[in-house]
Amino acid sequence: MARICMPNKFTYGILIRGFSSAGDLDIAIQLLEEMKSNGFEGNAVVHTTLMKGLCDAGRVVEALEHFRAMAKDCAPDVMTYTALVHALCKAGKFDEAQGMLREMIARGCAPDTVTFSTLIDGLCKFGSEEQAFRVLEDVIQRGMGNSDAAFETIIQRLCNKYNSVELASKVLGVVIAKGFTPTVLMFNLVINGFCKAKDLDSAYKLLEVMIEKGCVPNVFTFTILITGLCKANRVGEAQQLLEKMVTGGCSPNVVTYSTVINGLCKQGQVDDAYELFQLMERRNCPPNVVTHNILIDGLCKAKRIEEARQLYHRMRETGCAPDIITYNSLIDGLCKSFQVDEAFQLFQTIPESGVSAANAVTYSTLFHGYAALGRMADACRIFSMLVDKGFSPDLATYTSLILEYCKTSRAVEVVELVEEMASKGFPPRVNTLSAVLGGLFEGNHTERAIQLFDSMAARGCTDDALIYNLVVEGMARASKHNKALAVLEQVIDKRDRKFNPSSSAVDALVESLCQVGRTDDAKQLLHKMSERGFAAAVSSYNGLLSGLSRLQRWDEATQVFEAMVSAGPAPEISTVNVVISWLCSAAKVDDAYELVQRMSKLGCCPDIETCNTLIGGYCKSGRADLARKLLEEMTEAGLEPNDTTHDLLEC
C-alpha cells in the first residue's frame, strides 16, 4: 500500500508564500487555516507575506485583522510592521501609520532604515508635505528610531527622491532642536538640496549653522557649494570659497578644482582656468582626464588650438590617457578653425591611442567640418563611415547633408534620405523639407515632390504654412490642379491663422486654373476662402477677373468684382483697370466711367492706364468730345498724358 506523506509546516509555509505573492489570497488564507487546524503555527515570514499580499490588494482592514490574530502564533517582526506602515500611508491613514510605528517601538521592535524609507515614501506620495513633517517631527520628538542612520535615511529620501529640500531642512531643524548633533552627511544632503534648487543663500546659511554646531565641513561640503555657485555663474565666489577651503585646512580634490576650471572656461576666462590648472598640480592634486578635457575644450572654444594641442601632448606625457571626449574636443576645435585635414589626421590616430573607437559625435563633427567648407565629397565619405559603423546620424547631420545637396540642385538624390531620417525619429525641419520640395518642383520632379509631401504629411511633418504654400504653388505651376486644390482646401478648413494661405500660392493656382478654363473652380476657391475668414489678395482677384474676361463672362466678372469691393477695403487700381478694360471692350464706356468715379470716392484713384482705356473707349464709340473732356479732368488731377494718350486722341 502506498505511503501517504502529510504536509508539514514548511510545506504549508512555502505554499502560503507562493499563493500570497501570486495574488491568490483566498487560497493562501484557507491554507493558513488548514495549517493551524493540523497543529502547525505560522512564523512571522508566512504571516507577513500574507499581510503584504492583502495590503497590495487594497484589503487593508483584513490585513490589520490578520495582524492582530497573528500574535497568537508569533511576534510581528520589522518587515511585518513596515508592510503595514506602507499600506496605511497608501490608504491615507497617516495617524494609524504613526500609531503602528509607536506600537512597534513599544513592543521592542526597532524600526530600521527600510521602515523610515517606507514611511517617508507613503507620506510624500499619498499625503502632503505638511502631514509628512508633522509625522516626522512626532517620530523624532518621541525618540522613535533616533539614530544617525535613521536621520540620514529620512533626509536623504526627502532630498534625493522627492526633491523636498524645504521639508528636509525642517527635519534637520527638529533634529538640532532635540539636542542631536547632525552628521556631516545630513548637512551635506540639505546643502546639496538647496544648491539644486538654486537657493544658494539658504545653502550658505546652513553652512554657517553647520560650523556653529561644531560639525566640520569636509571636501564634499565645499565641492557641493562650489558646484552650485558655478552653475549660477557666480564663479568668482566659487574661487574665493576654494581658497577659503584651502586656508581652512581642507584640501580640495580633483572634482573641486575641475568644477571651478569648468566654470571659468564657460565664462571665457581661459587664462584663469589654466592658472588654476597649474596651481592644482603644484598642490599635489594631479588633474585627471576630465580636468584636461575641460581645459582643452575651453582652449578650443577660445580658438587657441595650438595651446590645446600642446596640452593634449603634455597630458599623454604625464601618463593621463586621453579619452574620446578629448579627441572630440580637439577635432571640433580644428574643424571650426577650418583645419579639417588636420582634424582628420588626428581622427586617424584614435585607434592606436588606446581609445576604444570614435563615436557618432566624432564622425558628425568631421562631417560638419567638411560641409562648412563645401567639400561635400569628403563629407559624404564621413557620412558613409558613420553609417557603416552602426551609428545613426543626428538631425543636424541629416539636415546639413540634405541642404548641401539642395544647394547644388540635387534635391532628387536626397528624397530617400529625408524618408530615412523621418523613420528614425528625426522629422525634417521646415527649412529642410521646404528646400527639398522646392528643389524637386524647380527640377520638374513634381510626382516625387507630391509623394514626399504625402509621406511627410502622414508622419505629421508638414504642419507649417510655408510647406503647404510651397506645395500648392509648385503643383499649380505643374498643372496638378486637383491635388493643389485639395491641399489648399485642407489648409483653409483648418481655420487656423498660422496656416494663412500665401498670396503667391493662391495667385499661382487661380492663374493656372483660369488658363485651362476652370474659372468656376477658381471662383469657388476664393469664395470658400472668404467664408473661412481668409482674405484673398487683390492679385488673386485680378487673376480670376482676367480669366472671366478672356471668356467674356462679363456678368460673373462684375459679380466677383462687387463681392471683392464689399468684402474689404477699396481694391487696387490694377484690379479696377481689369474691369474698366473689359467694360470698354463691351462698349460699356459709361459704366466704366461711373465705376472710376465710384472707386475714386473709395480712395482708389485712377492712373494713366485707367484714363487711356476710357479715352480709347470714348474714341471707339465716336465720342471724341468726351475723350477730350476726360483729358482735361486727367490733367487737372495731376496725371500727365503719355504717347499712348496722344495716339488715342488722334481719332
Coordinates of C-alpha atoms in Angstrom, one line a residue, residues 52-251:
K52 CA 1.6 42.2 2.4
G53 CA -0.4 40.5 -0.3
L54 CA -3.6 41.7 1.4
C55 CA -2.2 45.3 1.6
D56 CA -1.1 45.3 -2.0
A57 CA -4.7 44.2 -3.0
G58 CA -6.1 47.1 -1.0
R59 CA -7.6 44.8 1.7
V60 CA -6.0 46.8 4.5
V61 CA -8.8 46.1 7.0
E62 CA -8.3 42.3 6.6
A63 CA -4.5 42.8 6.8
L64 CA -5.0 44.6 10.2
E65 CA -7.3 41.9 11.5
H66 CA -4.8 39.2 10.5
F67 CA -2.1 41.3 12.2
R68 CA -4.0 41.2 15.5
A69 CA -4.6 37.5 15.2
M70 CA -1.0 36.5 14.4
A71 CA 0.1 37.4 17.9
K72 CA -1.2 34.0 19.0
D73 CA 1.3 32.3 16.7
C74 CA 4.3 34.6 16.8
A75 CA 5.6 38.1 17.4
P76 CA 5.5 40.5 14.4
D77 CA 8.9 41.5 13.1
V78 CA 10.2 44.7 11.5
M79 CA 9.1 43.5 8.0
T80 CA 5.5 43.0 9.3
Y81 CA 5.3 46.5 10.7
T82 CA 7.0 48.1 7.7
A83 CA 4.4 46.5 5.3
L84 CA 1.5 47.8 7.4
V85 CA 3.0 51.3 7.7
H86 CA 3.3 51.4 4.0
A87 CA -0.3 50.2 3.4
L88 CA -1.8 52.6 6.0
C89 CA 0.1 55.6 4.4
K90 CA -1.1 54.5 0.9
A91 CA -4.7 54.4 2.3
G92 CA -4.2 57.9 3.6
K93 CA -4.4 56.7 7.2
F94 CA -1.4 58.6 8.5
D95 CA -2.4 58.7 12.2
E96 CA -2.8 54.9 12.1
A97 CA 0.6 54.6 10.4
Q98 CA 2.2 56.7 13.1
G99 CA 0.4 54.6 15.8
M100 CA 1.7 51.4 14.2
L101 CA 5.2 52.9 14.4
R102 CA 4.7 53.7 18.1
E103 CA 3.4 50.2 18.8
M104 CA 6.3 48.7 17.0
I105 CA 8.8 50.5 19.3
A106 CA 6.7 49.8 22.4
R107 CA 7.0 46.1 21.7
G108 CA 10.7 46.3 21.4
C109 CA 10.9 46.0 17.6
A110 CA 13.3 48.7 16.4
P111 CA 12.4 50.3 13.1
D112 CA 15.1 50.1 10.5
T113 CA 16.0 52.4 7.6
V114 CA 13.6 50.5 5.4
T115 CA 10.8 51.3 7.8
F116 CA 11.6 55.0 7.7
S117 CA 12.0 55.0 3.9
T118 CA 8.6 53.3 3.6
L119 CA 7.1 55.9 6.0
I120 CA 8.6 58.8 4.0
D121 CA 7.5 57.3 0.7
G122 CA 4.0 56.9 1.9
L123 CA 3.8 60.4 3.3
C124 CA 5.3 62.1 0.3
K125 CA 3.4 60.0 -2.3
F126 CA 0.0 59.9 -0.7
G127 CA -0.1 62.8 1.7
S128 CA 1.1 66.4 1.9
E129 CA 4.4 67.8 2.9
E130 CA 2.7 69.4 6.0
Q131 CA 1.4 65.9 7.0
A132 CA 4.8 64.4 6.4
F133 CA 6.5 67.0 8.6
R134 CA 4.1 66.6 11.4
V135 CA 4.6 62.8 11.5
L136 CA 8.4 63.0 11.2
E137 CA 8.5 65.7 13.9
D138 CA 6.5 63.5 16.2
V139 CA 8.8 60.5 15.4
I140 CA 11.8 62.5 16.4
Q141 CA 10.2 64.2 19.5
R142 CA 9.1 60.8 20.8
G143 CA 12.6 59.3 20.3
M144 CA 11.4 56.7 17.8
G145 CA 14.4 55.5 15.9
N146 CA 16.7 58.3 17.0
S147 CA 19.9 57.4 15.3
D148 CA 22.2 58.9 12.8
A149 CA 21.4 56.2 10.3
A150 CA 17.6 56.9 10.7
F151 CA 18.0 60.7 10.4
E152 CA 20.3 60.3 7.4
T153 CA 17.9 58.0 5.7
I154 CA 15.0 60.4 6.2
I155 CA 16.9 63.4 5.0
Q156 CA 18.4 61.6 2.0
R157 CA 15.0 60.2 1.0
L158 CA 13.4 63.7 1.1
C159 CA 16.3 65.4 -0.8
N160 CA 17.2 62.9 -3.4
K161 CA 13.9 61.1 -4.2
Y162 CA 11.3 63.8 -3.6
N163 CA 13.3 67.0 -4.0
S164 CA 11.7 68.2 -0.8
V165 CA 14.6 70.2 0.5
E166 CA 12.4 72.5 2.5
L167 CA 10.9 69.6 4.3
A168 CA 14.4 68.0 4.8
S169 CA 15.6 71.4 6.2
K170 CA 12.7 71.4 8.7
V171 CA 13.5 67.8 9.8
L172 CA 17.2 68.8 10.2
G173 CA 16.0 71.7 12.4
V174 CA 14.0 69.4 14.6
V175 CA 17.0 67.1 14.9
I176 CA 19.1 70.1 16.1
A177 CA 16.3 71.3 18.4
K178 CA 16.1 67.9 20.0
G179 CA 19.7 68.2 21.0
F180 CA 21.2 65.8 18.5
T181 CA 24.4 66.8 16.6
P182 CA 23.7 66.2 12.9
T183 CA 26.4 64.4 10.9
V184 CA 28.3 65.9 8.0
L185 CA 26.2 63.8 5.7
M186 CA 23.0 65.3 7.0
F187 CA 24.2 68.8 6.4
N188 CA 25.7 67.9 3.0
L189 CA 22.4 66.4 1.8
V190 CA 20.4 69.5 2.7
I191 CA 23.1 71.9 1.4
N192 CA 23.1 70.0 -1.9
G193 CA 19.3 70.1 -2.0
F194 CA 19.4 73.9 -1.6
C195 CA 22.1 74.2 -4.4
K196 CA 20.0 72.0 -6.7
A197 CA 17.0 74.3 -6.0
K198 CA 19.3 77.3 -6.8
D199 CA 18.8 78.6 -3.3
L200 CA 22.4 79.4 -2.6
D201 CA 21.7 81.9 0.2
S202 CA 20.0 79.2 2.2
A203 CA 22.9 76.8 1.4
Y204 CA 25.4 79.4 2.8
K205 CA 23.3 80.0 5.9
L206 CA 23.2 76.2 6.6
L207 CA 27.0 76.1 6.2
E208 CA 27.3 78.7 9.0
V209 CA 24.9 76.7 11.2
M210 CA 27.0 73.6 10.5
I211 CA 30.1 75.3 11.7
E212 CA 28.3 76.8 14.7
K213 CA 27.2 73.3 15.8
G214 CA 30.8 72.1 15.7
C215 CA 30.3 70.0 12.6
V216 CA 33.4 70.4 10.4
P217 CA 32.7 70.8 6.7
N218 CA 34.5 68.3 4.5
V219 CA 35.7 68.4 0.9
F220 CA 32.2 67.2 -0.3
T221 CA 30.5 70.1 1.6
F222 CA 32.7 72.7 -0.1
T223 CA 32.5 71.0 -3.5
I224 CA 28.7 70.9 -3.4
L225 CA 28.6 74.7 -2.7
I226 CA 31.3 75.4 -5.3
T227 CA 29.3 73.4 -7.9
G228 CA 26.2 75.4 -7.1
L229 CA 28.0 78.7 -7.4
C230 CA 29.5 77.7 -10.8
K231 CA 26.1 76.6 -12.1
A232 CA 24.7 80.0 -11.1
N233 CA 27.6 81.7 -12.9
R234 CA 29.0 83.0 -9.6
V235 CA 32.4 81.7 -10.5
G236 CA 34.3 84.5 -8.7
E237 CA 32.6 83.5 -5.4
A238 CA 33.4 79.8 -6.2
Q239 CA 37.1 80.8 -6.5
Q240 CA 37.0 82.6 -3.2
L241 CA 35.4 79.7 -1.5
L242 CA 38.1 77.4 -2.9
E243 CA 40.8 79.5 -1.4
K244 CA 38.9 79.7 1.9
M245 CA 38.7 76.0 1.9
V246 CA 42.5 75.6 1.5
T247 CA 43.3 78.2 4.2
G248 CA 40.9 76.4 6.5
G249 CA 42.9 73.2 6.1
C250 CA 40.5 71.3 3.8
S251 CA 42.3 70.1 0.7

